[in-house]
GROMACS .gro file of C-alpha atoms in nm:
model
  217
    1UNK     CA    1  -2.823   3.917   3.368
    2UNK     CA    2  -2.637   3.593   3.303
    3UNK     CA    3  -2.336   3.619   3.075
    4UNK     CA    4  -2.232   3.363   2.820
    5UNK     CA    5  -1.943   3.156   2.940
    6UNK     CA    6  -1.675   2.994   2.728
    7UNK     CA    7  -1.856   2.662   2.777
    8UNK     CA    8  -2.181   2.811   2.646
    9UNK     CA    9  -2.005   2.950   2.339
   10UNK     CA   10  -1.837   2.615   2.277
   11UNK     CA   11  -2.173   2.435   2.289
   12UNK     CA   12  -2.333   2.687   2.052
   13UNK     CA   13  -2.040   2.657   1.812
   14UNK     CA   14  -2.056   2.277   1.824
   15UNK     CA   15  -2.430   2.279   1.749
   16UNK     CA   16  -2.376   2.524   1.463
   17UNK     CA   17  -2.098   2.312   1.314
   18UNK     CA   18  -2.314   2.000   1.342
   19UNK     CA   19  -2.602   2.180   1.169
   20UNK     CA   20  -2.373   2.298   0.888
   21UNK     CA   21  -2.232   1.948   0.846
   22UNK     CA   22  -2.583   1.807   0.812
   23UNK     CA   23  -2.683   2.078   0.563
   24UNK     CA   24  -2.373   2.031   0.348
   25UNK     CA   25  -2.417   1.654   0.367
   26UNK     CA   26  -2.772   1.682   0.233
   27UNK     CA   27  -2.660   1.925  -0.037
   28UNK     CA   28  -2.380   1.687  -0.137
   29UNK     CA   29  -2.621   1.394  -0.163
   30UNK     CA   30  -2.869   1.596  -0.369
   31UNK     CA   31  -2.589   1.709  -0.599
   32UNK     CA   32  -2.471   1.350  -0.637
   33UNK     CA   33  -2.822   1.230  -0.717
   34UNK     CA   34  -2.857   1.510  -0.970
   35UNK     CA   35  -2.538   1.401  -1.150
   36UNK     CA   36  -2.651   1.039  -1.137
   37UNK     CA   37  -2.979   1.137  -1.305
   38UNK     CA   38  -2.797   1.347  -1.567
   39UNK     CA   39  -2.573   1.048  -1.640
   40UNK     CA   40  -2.876   0.824  -1.683
   41UNK     CA   41  -3.026   1.073  -1.928
   42UNK     CA   42  -2.701   1.067  -2.129
   43UNK     CA   43  -2.718   0.687  -2.140
   44UNK     CA   44  -3.080   0.703  -2.257
   45UNK     CA   45  -2.967   0.931  -2.539
   46UNK     CA   46  -2.698   0.676  -2.618
   47UNK     CA   47  -2.963   0.402  -2.625
   48UNK     CA   48  -3.174   0.606  -2.867
   49UNK     CA   49  -2.872   0.662  -3.093
   50UNK     CA   50  -2.788   0.291  -3.080
   51UNK     CA   51  -3.144   0.198  -3.177
   52UNK     CA   52  -3.119   0.424  -3.483
   53UNK     CA   53  -2.786   0.267  -3.578
   54UNK     CA   54  -2.930  -0.083  -3.539
   55UNK     CA   55  -3.233   0.004  -3.753
   56UNK     CA   56  -3.007   0.141  -4.025
   57UNK     CA   57  -2.757  -0.147  -4.023
   58UNK     CA   58  -2.965  -0.462  -4.067
   59UNK     CA   59  -3.011  -0.510  -3.689
   60UNK     CA   60  -2.638  -0.521  -3.616
   61UNK     CA   61  -2.475  -0.334  -3.330
   62UNK     CA   62  -2.166  -0.127  -3.413
   63UNK     CA   63  -1.816  -0.263  -3.356
   64UNK     CA   64  -1.653  -0.142  -3.036
   65UNK     CA   65  -1.393   0.029  -3.253
   66UNK     CA   66  -1.290   0.020  -3.616
   67UNK     CA   67  -0.996   0.145  -3.823
   68UNK     CA   68  -0.631   0.209  -3.743
   69UNK     CA   69  -0.487   0.486  -3.527
   70UNK     CA   70  -0.521   0.779  -3.566
   71UNK     CA   71  -0.823   0.714  -3.790
   72UNK     CA   72  -1.010   0.505  -3.533
   73UNK     CA   73  -1.384   0.533  -3.484
   74UNK     CA   74  -1.525   0.417  -3.152
   75UNK     CA   75  -1.877   0.276  -3.122
   76UNK     CA   76  -1.974   0.612  -2.972
   77UNK     CA   77  -1.856   0.789  -3.288
   78UNK     CA   78  -2.064   0.554  -3.504
   79UNK     CA   79  -2.388   0.590  -3.310
   80UNK     CA   80  -2.321   0.961  -3.253
   81UNK     CA   81  -2.370   1.023  -3.624
   82UNK     CA   82  -2.739   0.941  -3.575
   83UNK     CA   83  -2.803   1.209  -3.312
   84UNK     CA   84  -2.523   1.466  -3.308
   85UNK     CA   85  -2.181   1.415  -3.461
   86UNK     CA   86  -2.027   1.651  -3.204
   87UNK     CA   87  -2.158   1.467  -2.899
   88UNK     CA   88  -1.887   1.386  -2.644
   89UNK     CA   89  -2.061   1.113  -2.437
   90UNK     CA   90  -1.939   1.243  -2.103
   91UNK     CA   91  -2.077   1.177  -1.755
   92UNK     CA   92  -2.113   1.488  -1.534
   93UNK     CA   93  -1.942   1.302  -1.251
   94UNK     CA   94  -1.669   1.150  -1.468
   95UNK     CA   95  -1.308   1.268  -1.456
   96UNK     CA   96  -1.280   1.557  -1.703
   97UNK     CA   97  -0.902   1.591  -1.663
   98UNK     CA   98  -0.764   1.236  -1.623
   99UNK     CA   99  -0.388   1.181  -1.601
  100UNK     CA  100  -0.417   0.989  -1.929
  101UNK     CA  101  -0.681   0.915  -2.192
  102UNK     CA  102  -0.678   0.550  -2.290
  103UNK     CA  103  -0.936   0.533  -2.569
  104UNK     CA  104  -0.826   0.390  -2.904
  105UNK     CA  105  -0.851   0.729  -3.076
  106UNK     CA  106  -0.744   0.955  -2.791
  107UNK     CA  107  -1.089   1.100  -2.723
  108UNK     CA  108  -1.212   1.156  -2.368
  109UNK     CA  109  -1.491   0.905  -2.303
  110UNK     CA  110  -1.690   0.806  -1.993
  111UNK     CA  111  -1.901   0.516  -2.127
  112UNK     CA  112  -1.793   0.172  -2.244
  113UNK     CA  113  -1.954  -0.108  -2.443
  114UNK     CA  114  -2.004  -0.453  -2.291
  115UNK     CA  115  -1.723  -0.681  -2.412
  116UNK     CA  116  -1.719  -0.932  -2.125
  117UNK     CA  117  -1.747  -1.303  -2.199
  118UNK     CA  118  -1.760  -1.551  -1.911
  119UNK     CA  119  -1.719  -1.928  -1.944
  120UNK     CA  120  -2.012  -2.071  -2.144
  121UNK     CA  121  -2.057  -1.741  -2.328
  122UNK     CA  122  -1.765  -1.836  -2.552
  123UNK     CA  123  -1.872  -2.198  -2.602
  124UNK     CA  124  -1.779  -2.392  -2.917
  125UNK     CA  125  -2.144  -2.436  -3.017
  126UNK     CA  126  -2.183  -2.060  -3.063
  127UNK     CA  127  -2.501  -2.061  -2.854
  128UNK     CA  128  -2.393  -1.731  -2.700
  129UNK     CA  129  -2.242  -1.412  -2.832
  130UNK     CA  130  -1.893  -1.374  -2.678
  131UNK     CA  131  -1.910  -0.997  -2.729
  132UNK     CA  132  -2.168  -0.735  -2.820
  133UNK     CA  133  -1.952  -0.570  -3.084
  134UNK     CA  134  -2.119  -0.638  -3.423
  135UNK     CA  135  -2.373  -0.873  -3.265
  136UNK     CA  136  -2.715  -0.901  -3.430
  137UNK     CA  137  -2.979  -0.787  -3.184
  138UNK     CA  138  -3.266  -0.982  -3.341
  139UNK     CA  139  -3.087  -1.312  -3.274
  140UNK     CA  140  -3.058  -1.249  -2.900
  141UNK     CA  141  -3.309  -1.439  -2.688
  142UNK     CA  142  -3.366  -1.160  -2.433
  143UNK     CA  143  -3.218  -0.834  -2.565
  144UNK     CA  144  -3.396  -0.623  -2.302
  145UNK     CA  145  -3.197  -0.805  -2.030
  146UNK     CA  146  -2.858  -0.745  -2.194
  147UNK     CA  147  -2.630  -0.468  -2.068
  148UNK     CA  148  -2.511  -0.266  -2.368
  149UNK     CA  149  -2.302   0.007  -2.205
  150UNK     CA  150  -2.214   0.153  -1.867
  151UNK     CA  151  -2.000   0.405  -1.682
  152UNK     CA  152  -1.633   0.356  -1.760
  153UNK     CA  153  -1.303   0.508  -1.648
  154UNK     CA  154  -1.130   0.715  -1.919
  155UNK     CA  155  -0.775   0.603  -1.844
  156UNK     CA  156  -0.784   0.243  -1.970
  157UNK     CA  157  -0.968   0.158  -2.295
  158UNK     CA  158  -1.293   0.317  -2.175
  159UNK     CA  159  -1.480   0.200  -2.486
  160UNK     CA  160  -1.414  -0.167  -2.404
  161UNK     CA  161  -1.553  -0.298  -2.071
  162UNK     CA  162  -1.454  -0.641  -1.945
  163UNK     CA  163  -1.238  -0.786  -2.221
  164UNK     CA  164  -0.944  -0.843  -1.983
  165UNK     CA  165  -1.161  -1.062  -1.756
  166UNK     CA  166  -1.293  -1.286  -2.032
  167UNK     CA  167  -1.355  -1.645  -1.916
  168UNK     CA  168  -1.274  -1.550  -1.556
  169UNK     CA  169  -1.474  -1.448  -1.252
  170UNK     CA  170  -1.253  -1.152  -1.161
  171UNK     CA  171  -1.421  -0.833  -1.043
  172UNK     CA  172  -1.432  -0.544  -1.110
  173UNK     CA  173  -1.440  -0.563  -1.487
  174UNK     CA  174  -1.166  -0.367  -1.661
  175UNK     CA  175  -1.259  -0.005  -1.735
  176UNK     CA  176  -1.594  -0.029  -1.550
  177UNK     CA  177  -1.635   0.274  -1.319
  178UNK     CA  178  -1.788   0.068  -1.040
  179UNK     CA  179  -1.816   0.345  -0.778
  180UNK     CA  180  -1.893   0.656  -0.982
  181UNK     CA  181  -2.248   0.705  -0.853
  182UNK     CA  182  -2.337   0.632  -0.488
  183UNK     CA  183  -2.082   0.346  -0.475
  184UNK     CA  184  -2.228   0.198  -0.794
  185UNK     CA  185  -2.265   0.271  -1.164
  186UNK     CA  186  -2.529   0.333  -1.429
  187UNK     CA  187  -2.594   0.078  -1.703
  188UNK     CA  188  -2.783   0.097  -2.033
  189UNK     CA  189  -2.973  -0.213  -2.151
  190UNK     CA  190  -3.045  -0.306  -2.511
  191UNK     CA  191  -3.416  -0.257  -2.449
  192UNK     CA  192  -3.349   0.109  -2.370
  193UNK     CA  193  -3.381   0.091  -1.990
  194UNK     CA  194  -3.116   0.258  -1.774
  195UNK     CA  195  -3.056   0.135  -1.419
  196UNK     CA  196  -2.823   0.207  -1.131
  197UNK     CA  197  -2.629  -0.102  -1.024
  198UNK     CA  198  -2.447  -0.172  -0.698
  199UNK     CA  199  -2.076  -0.247  -0.711
  200UNK     CA  200  -2.079  -0.622  -0.661
  201UNK     CA  201  -1.987  -0.919  -0.881
  202UNK     CA  202  -2.271  -0.985  -1.125
  203UNK     CA  203  -2.098  -1.157  -1.416
  204UNK     CA  204  -2.404  -1.335  -1.556
  205UNK     CA  205  -2.586  -1.003  -1.587
  206UNK     CA  206  -2.303  -0.892  -1.814
  207UNK     CA  207  -2.302  -1.212  -2.022
  208UNK     CA  208  -2.667  -1.316  -2.074
  209UNK     CA  209  -2.639  -1.315  -2.455
  210UNK     CA  210  -2.803  -1.643  -2.550
  211UNK     CA  211  -2.906  -1.678  -2.914
  212UNK     CA  212  -3.258  -1.763  -3.031
  213UNK     CA  213  -3.113  -2.037  -3.250
  214UNK     CA  214  -2.916  -2.195  -2.962
  215UNK     CA  215  -2.890  -2.573  -2.965
  216UNK     CA  216  -3.103  -2.721  -2.680
  217UNK     CA  217  -2.891  -2.852  -2.394
   0.00000   0.00000   0.00000
């Protein structure tokens, strides 16, 4: 009867380790996809809350933040009143214990509102909205194509995505969590759709806020 040699045991161990690595890799990917889906569901809930706010406020979106510290209300606080005042708006894959919380009212937050304006978006003719805060949805030419909110990092003004890059082509946008899900991020559109987006410069997608009453060029 042939005995196992040290070489045989080494081969068996190597195969076993490879198998375990593959299994844990698959489990990790499935877990990541599950958190990505849970995040998208949270953004859909945010979109529903925003639609209720818009309907109750003459078609206007909420301001990104309002009031003075410590009595600051973020846009998430304002729309949260329409679904659940205690909602936290947290992503399951977001950092739950960051080294600092940079929101205007000190609340942990994982989603920011689109505040990026690039070049022509801030033109003197006012053909474009420079920001979504307090914009009127019914005046937008293609609201379904406009990014309303997305994954954001909690350390640096998470409620306010892109304001530091205004009129520039720098990437990534400030506060945007560009690699939270599968090296990309989830984004909520004004039409209610939620999509995963790859981490690559896409400034026009963040600034397509042309008005219906724009002056023809």
